[in-house]
Tab-separated table of C-alpha atoms in Angstrom:
chain	number	residue	atom	x	y	z
F	1	MET	CA	81.830	85.324	118.181
F	2	ASN	CA	83.111	89.028	117.677
F	3	ARG	CA	83.716	88.776	114.576
F	4	LYS	CA	80.452	87.296	113.874
F	5	TRP	CA	79.331	89.993	115.309
F	6	LYS	CA	80.990	93.018	114.077
F	7	THR	CA	80.100	91.354	110.139
F	8	TYR	CA	76.675	92.010	111.250
F	9	LEU	CA	76.470	95.810	112.918
F	10	PRO	CA	76.017	97.159	109.271
F	11	MET	CA	72.599	95.949	109.521
F	12	LEU	CA	72.301	98.953	111.408
F	13	TRP	CA	71.509	101.054	109.097
F	14	ILE	CA	68.404	99.415	108.340
F	15	LEU	CA	67.225	101.604	111.226
F	16	MET	CA	67.123	104.189	109.554
F	17	ILE	CA	63.649	103.618	107.692
F	18	PRO	CA	61.894	103.072	110.808
F	19	ALA	CA	63.391	106.781	111.516
F	20	LEU	CA	62.014	108.308	108.756
F	21	ASN	CA	58.913	106.637	108.713
F	22	ILE	CA	57.979	108.757	111.302
F	23	PHE	CA	57.352	111.777	108.353
F	24	TYR	CA	54.415	109.041	107.018
F	25	GLY	CA	52.730	109.411	109.821
F	26	ILE	CA	53.189	113.454	109.865
F	27	LEU	CA	52.192	114.000	106.207
F	28	ASN	CA	48.995	110.813	106.140
F	29	GLN	CA	45.969	113.641	105.842
F	30	ALA	CA	44.559	116.322	104.026
F	31	HIS	CA	45.616	119.354	102.895
F	32	THR	CA	44.085	121.577	100.286
F	33	PRO	CA	43.936	120.174	97.848
F	34	VAL	CA	43.717	116.679	97.541
F	35	TYR	CA	44.218	114.992	93.848
F	36	SER	CA	42.505	111.680	92.783
F	37	LEU	CA	44.158	109.928	90.274
F	38	MET	CA	41.955	106.898	89.410
F	39	THR	CA	40.656	106.176	86.338
F	40	ASP	CA	38.669	104.153	84.445
F	41	LEU	CA	40.556	101.513	84.785
F	42	ASP	CA	41.467	101.849	88.714
F	43	ALA	CA	37.382	101.155	88.890
F	44	ALA	CA	37.694	98.513	86.678
F	45	ILE	CA	39.566	96.316	89.649
F	46	PRO	CA	37.483	94.835	91.786
F	47	PHE	CA	38.600	94.533	95.145
F	48	MET	CA	39.612	91.083	97.178
F	49	PRO	CA	40.083	90.307	100.127
F	50	ILE	CA	42.179	87.728	100.073
F	51	PHE	CA	45.336	90.120	98.857
F	52	ILE	CA	45.189	91.687	101.685
F	53	ILE	CA	47.692	89.113	102.726
F	54	PRO	CA	50.624	89.536	100.207
F	55	TYR	CA	49.795	93.107	101.846
F	56	LEU	CA	51.057	92.690	105.306
F	57	ILE	CA	53.486	89.919	104.265
F	58	TRP	CA	54.887	93.311	102.482
F	59	TYR	CA	56.615	94.287	106.524
F	60	PRO	CA	58.226	90.891	106.800
F	61	PHE	CA	59.935	90.359	103.325
F	62	ILE	CA	61.772	93.789	103.742
F	63	ILE	CA	63.533	93.216	106.049
F	64	ILE	CA	64.273	90.193	105.317
F	65	MET	CA	65.347	90.773	102.023
F	66	LEU	CA	67.801	93.524	103.355
F	67	PHE	CA	68.722	91.196	106.476
F	68	LEU	CA	70.094	88.334	103.179
F	69	PHE	CA	71.279	91.450	100.926
F	70	CYS	CA	73.573	92.201	103.955
F	71	ALA	CA	74.462	88.888	104.747
F	72	ARG	CA	75.033	87.950	101.310
F	73	ASP	CA	75.889	90.408	98.992
F	74	ARG	CA	77.121	93.965	101.159
F	75	SER	CA	77.710	96.146	98.227
F	76	VAL	CA	73.804	95.337	96.949
F	77	TYR	CA	72.900	95.680	100.134
F	78	TYR	CA	74.319	99.287	100.517
F	79	ARG	CA	72.634	100.645	96.970
F	80	THR	CA	70.101	98.832	98.045
F	81	LEU	CA	69.365	100.548	101.202
F	82	LEU	CA	70.736	104.058	100.403
F	83	SER	CA	67.900	104.052	97.363
F	84	GLN	CA	65.610	103.025	99.615
F	85	CYS	CA	66.542	105.943	102.103
F	86	ILE	CA	65.899	108.625	98.923
F	87	GLY	CA	63.266	106.767	97.623
F	88	LEU	CA	61.068	107.270	100.781
F	89	ILE	CA	62.618	111.018	101.091
F	90	ALA	CA	61.591	111.394	97.265
F	91	CYS	CA	58.159	109.538	98.738
F	92	TYR	CA	57.578	112.505	101.404
F	93	ILE	CA	58.391	115.152	99.089
F	94	THR	CA	56.512	114.408	97.123
F	95	PHE	CA	53.286	114.073	99.566
F	96	PHE	CA	53.249	116.755	100.934
F	97	LEU	CA	53.337	118.995	97.504
F	98	PHE	CA	51.444	116.585	96.075
F	99	GLN	CA	49.042	115.026	98.191
F	100	THR	CA	46.887	112.117	96.782
F	101	THR	CA	43.530	109.995	98.123
F	102	VAL	CA	41.581	106.513	96.610
F	103	ASP	CA	38.518	105.840	97.752
F	104	ARG	CA	38.115	102.435	99.860
F	105	PRO	CA	34.784	100.199	99.790
F	106	LEU	CA	32.805	100.102	102.889
F	107	ILE	CA	33.510	97.045	104.263
F	108	MET	CA	30.904	94.817	106.213
F	109	GLU	CA	33.315	92.525	108.387
F	110	ALA	CA	32.015	88.649	107.138
F	111	GLY	CA	35.597	87.356	108.811
F	112	ILE	CA	38.982	87.564	108.785
F	113	LEU	CA	39.917	88.875	105.842
F	114	ASP	CA	37.356	91.662	106.012
F	115	TRP	CA	38.737	92.108	109.620
F	116	LEU	CA	42.421	92.952	108.917
F	117	VAL	CA	41.277	94.609	105.536
F	118	ASN	CA	39.587	97.002	108.247
F	119	LEU	CA	42.474	96.932	110.515
F	120	VAL	CA	44.875	98.535	107.942
F	121	TYR	CA	41.957	101.295	107.329
F	122	SER	CA	41.910	102.320	110.667
F	123	THR	CA	45.884	102.632	111.077
F	124	ASP	CA	46.778	104.324	107.622
F	125	ASN	CA	44.621	106.749	106.109
F	126	PRO	CA	43.535	106.910	102.996
F	127	TYR	CA	46.158	109.344	101.842
F	128	ASN	CA	50.464	109.227	101.198
F	129	CYS	CA	49.589	107.338	97.282
F	130	PHE	CA	51.339	108.827	95.275
F	131	PRO	CA	53.990	107.268	94.503
F	132	SER	CA	53.400	103.441	96.215
F	133	ILE	CA	56.405	103.090	99.122
F	134	HIS	CA	54.796	99.349	99.199
F	135	VAL	CA	55.398	98.912	95.217
F	136	LEU	CA	59.130	101.147	95.507
F	137	THR	CA	60.044	98.573	98.424
F	138	SER	CA	58.745	95.612	96.829
F	139	TYR	CA	60.013	96.199	93.329
F	140	LEU	CA	63.771	98.052	94.657
F	141	MET	CA	63.807	94.123	95.890
F	142	ILE	CA	63.313	93.083	93.499
F	143	LYS	CA	66.153	95.254	91.394
F	144	GLY	CA	68.825	93.713	94.151
F	145	ALA	CA	67.487	90.011	93.664
F	146	VAL	CA	68.011	89.684	90.445
F	147	THR	CA	71.897	91.676	90.808
F	148	SER	CA	73.241	90.344	93.703
F	149	ALA	CA	75.426	87.723	92.573
F	150	GLY	CA	74.312	86.080	96.563
F	151	PHE	CA	70.800	84.312	94.782
F	152	SER	CA	70.349	81.767	92.633
F	153	ASN	CA	68.098	81.848	90.515
F	154	ARG	CA	65.029	79.624	91.809
F	155	GLU	CA	65.691	82.319	94.932
F	156	ARG	CA	65.505	85.382	92.242
F	157	THR	CA	62.297	83.430	90.850
F	158	ALA	CA	60.656	83.808	94.793
F	159	VAL	CA	61.625	86.919	95.322
F	160	LYS	CA	59.345	88.122	91.782
F	161	ILE	CA	57.065	86.100	92.519
F	162	CYS	CA	56.310	87.407	95.742
F	163	ALA	CA	56.927	91.090	94.997
F	164	TRP	CA	55.091	91.395	91.679
F	165	PHE	CA	52.254	89.445	94.604
F	166	ILE	CA	52.075	92.091	96.994
F	167	ILE	CA	52.520	95.416	94.254
F	168	GLY	CA	49.194	93.624	93.169
F	169	SER	CA	47.670	93.827	96.387
F	170	THR	CA	47.757	97.454	96.363
F	171	LEU	CA	45.550	97.445	93.866
F	172	PHE	CA	43.085	94.554	94.722
F	173	VAL	CA	42.388	95.922	98.630
F	174	LYS	CA	42.231	99.555	97.283
F	175	GLN	CA	45.506	101.168	98.424
F	176	HIS	CA	46.452	102.491	95.653
F	177	VAL	CA	45.467	103.049	92.027
F	178	LEU	CA	47.754	102.212	88.862
F	179	LEU	CA	49.620	105.366	88.745
F	180	ASP	CA	50.839	104.900	91.693
F	181	VAL	CA	52.546	102.107	90.683
F	182	ALA	CA	53.638	103.200	87.724
F	183	GLY	CA	54.939	105.689	89.772
F	184	ALA	CA	56.915	103.982	92.650
F	185	ILE	CA	58.568	101.816	89.957
F	186	ALA	CA	59.698	104.402	87.241
F	187	VAL	CA	61.143	105.737	90.709
F	188	VAL	CA	62.804	102.823	91.613
F	189	GLU	CA	64.471	102.960	87.745
F	190	VAL	CA	65.900	105.906	88.644
F	191	LEU	CA	67.286	105.861	92.396
F	192	TRP	CA	68.108	102.202	90.663
F	193	TYR	CA	70.576	103.542	87.980
F	194	TRP	CA	71.972	106.536	89.462
F	195	VAL	CA	73.311	105.443	93.715
F	196	GLY	CA	74.358	102.484	91.215
F	197	ARG	CA	76.597	104.874	89.499
F	198	GLY	CA	78.106	105.088	92.989
F	199	PHE	CA	78.821	102.296	93.509
F	200	HIS	CA	80.578	101.654	89.288
F	201	GLY	CA	83.472	99.235	89.669
F	202	GLN	CA	82.435	97.880	92.814
F	203	ARG	CA	81.419	93.959	91.382
F	204	SER	CA	79.325	91.846	93.015
F	205	ALA	CA	80.064	89.160	94.836
F	206	PRO	CA	79.151	87.129	97.449
F	207	THR	CA	80.029	88.117	101.347
F	208	ALA	CA	83.109	85.464	102.555
F	209	GLU	CA	81.311	84.679	104.998
F	210	PHE	CA	78.131	83.681	103.564
F	211	VAL	CA	80.665	81.589	100.668
F	212	ARG	CA	81.660	80.527	103.489
F	213	GLU	CA	79.084	79.348	104.950
F	214	GLU	CA	77.715	77.849	101.055
F	215	ASN	CA	80.717	75.862	100.812
F	216	LEU	CA	80.364	73.717	104.781
F	217	SER	CA	77.113	73.206	103.446
């Protein structure tokens, strides 16, 4: 039991994420100037409250994925977590230097979905948009799952579907615009390559504990 506890001790590094998120609240407000990156294409995207469900699934999705990386593939876990932390810092610096906003629709509550959208709107100011943290972290989970040897092809497909639904939800609930999505994906591509160079020569492989459990099942 003591040995297994030590095996999962690296999961405590996940606590770096809520620690960094303190800066999100500090920066999530208007300061001069505030920019809008909305395009005609964004205006043509319909508001669809049903997408608030995948938008909110983002919270457990990221934590579950990080736990799975830690349990199954320690190298990918550290690479993903480090990329995420550096990505968050890059986002916060961008929010400070180049604050953007998104126009939100006025929602008349007619059901639980509208209520959930208004709940998100009331707890998250319409700032800190470019690049999207929702997109950055979700796309990062795709990179990790595809890279890791600890995931089956079926599991990788499930991760991709879930992540892309979350990414799309940011547009359909009018929390972000297309450039927010593109910017976040670009940041992940750069960080995944750059951080990966530090892991060069470390072959991605399932952790010994995961392999042992798979063999017993």
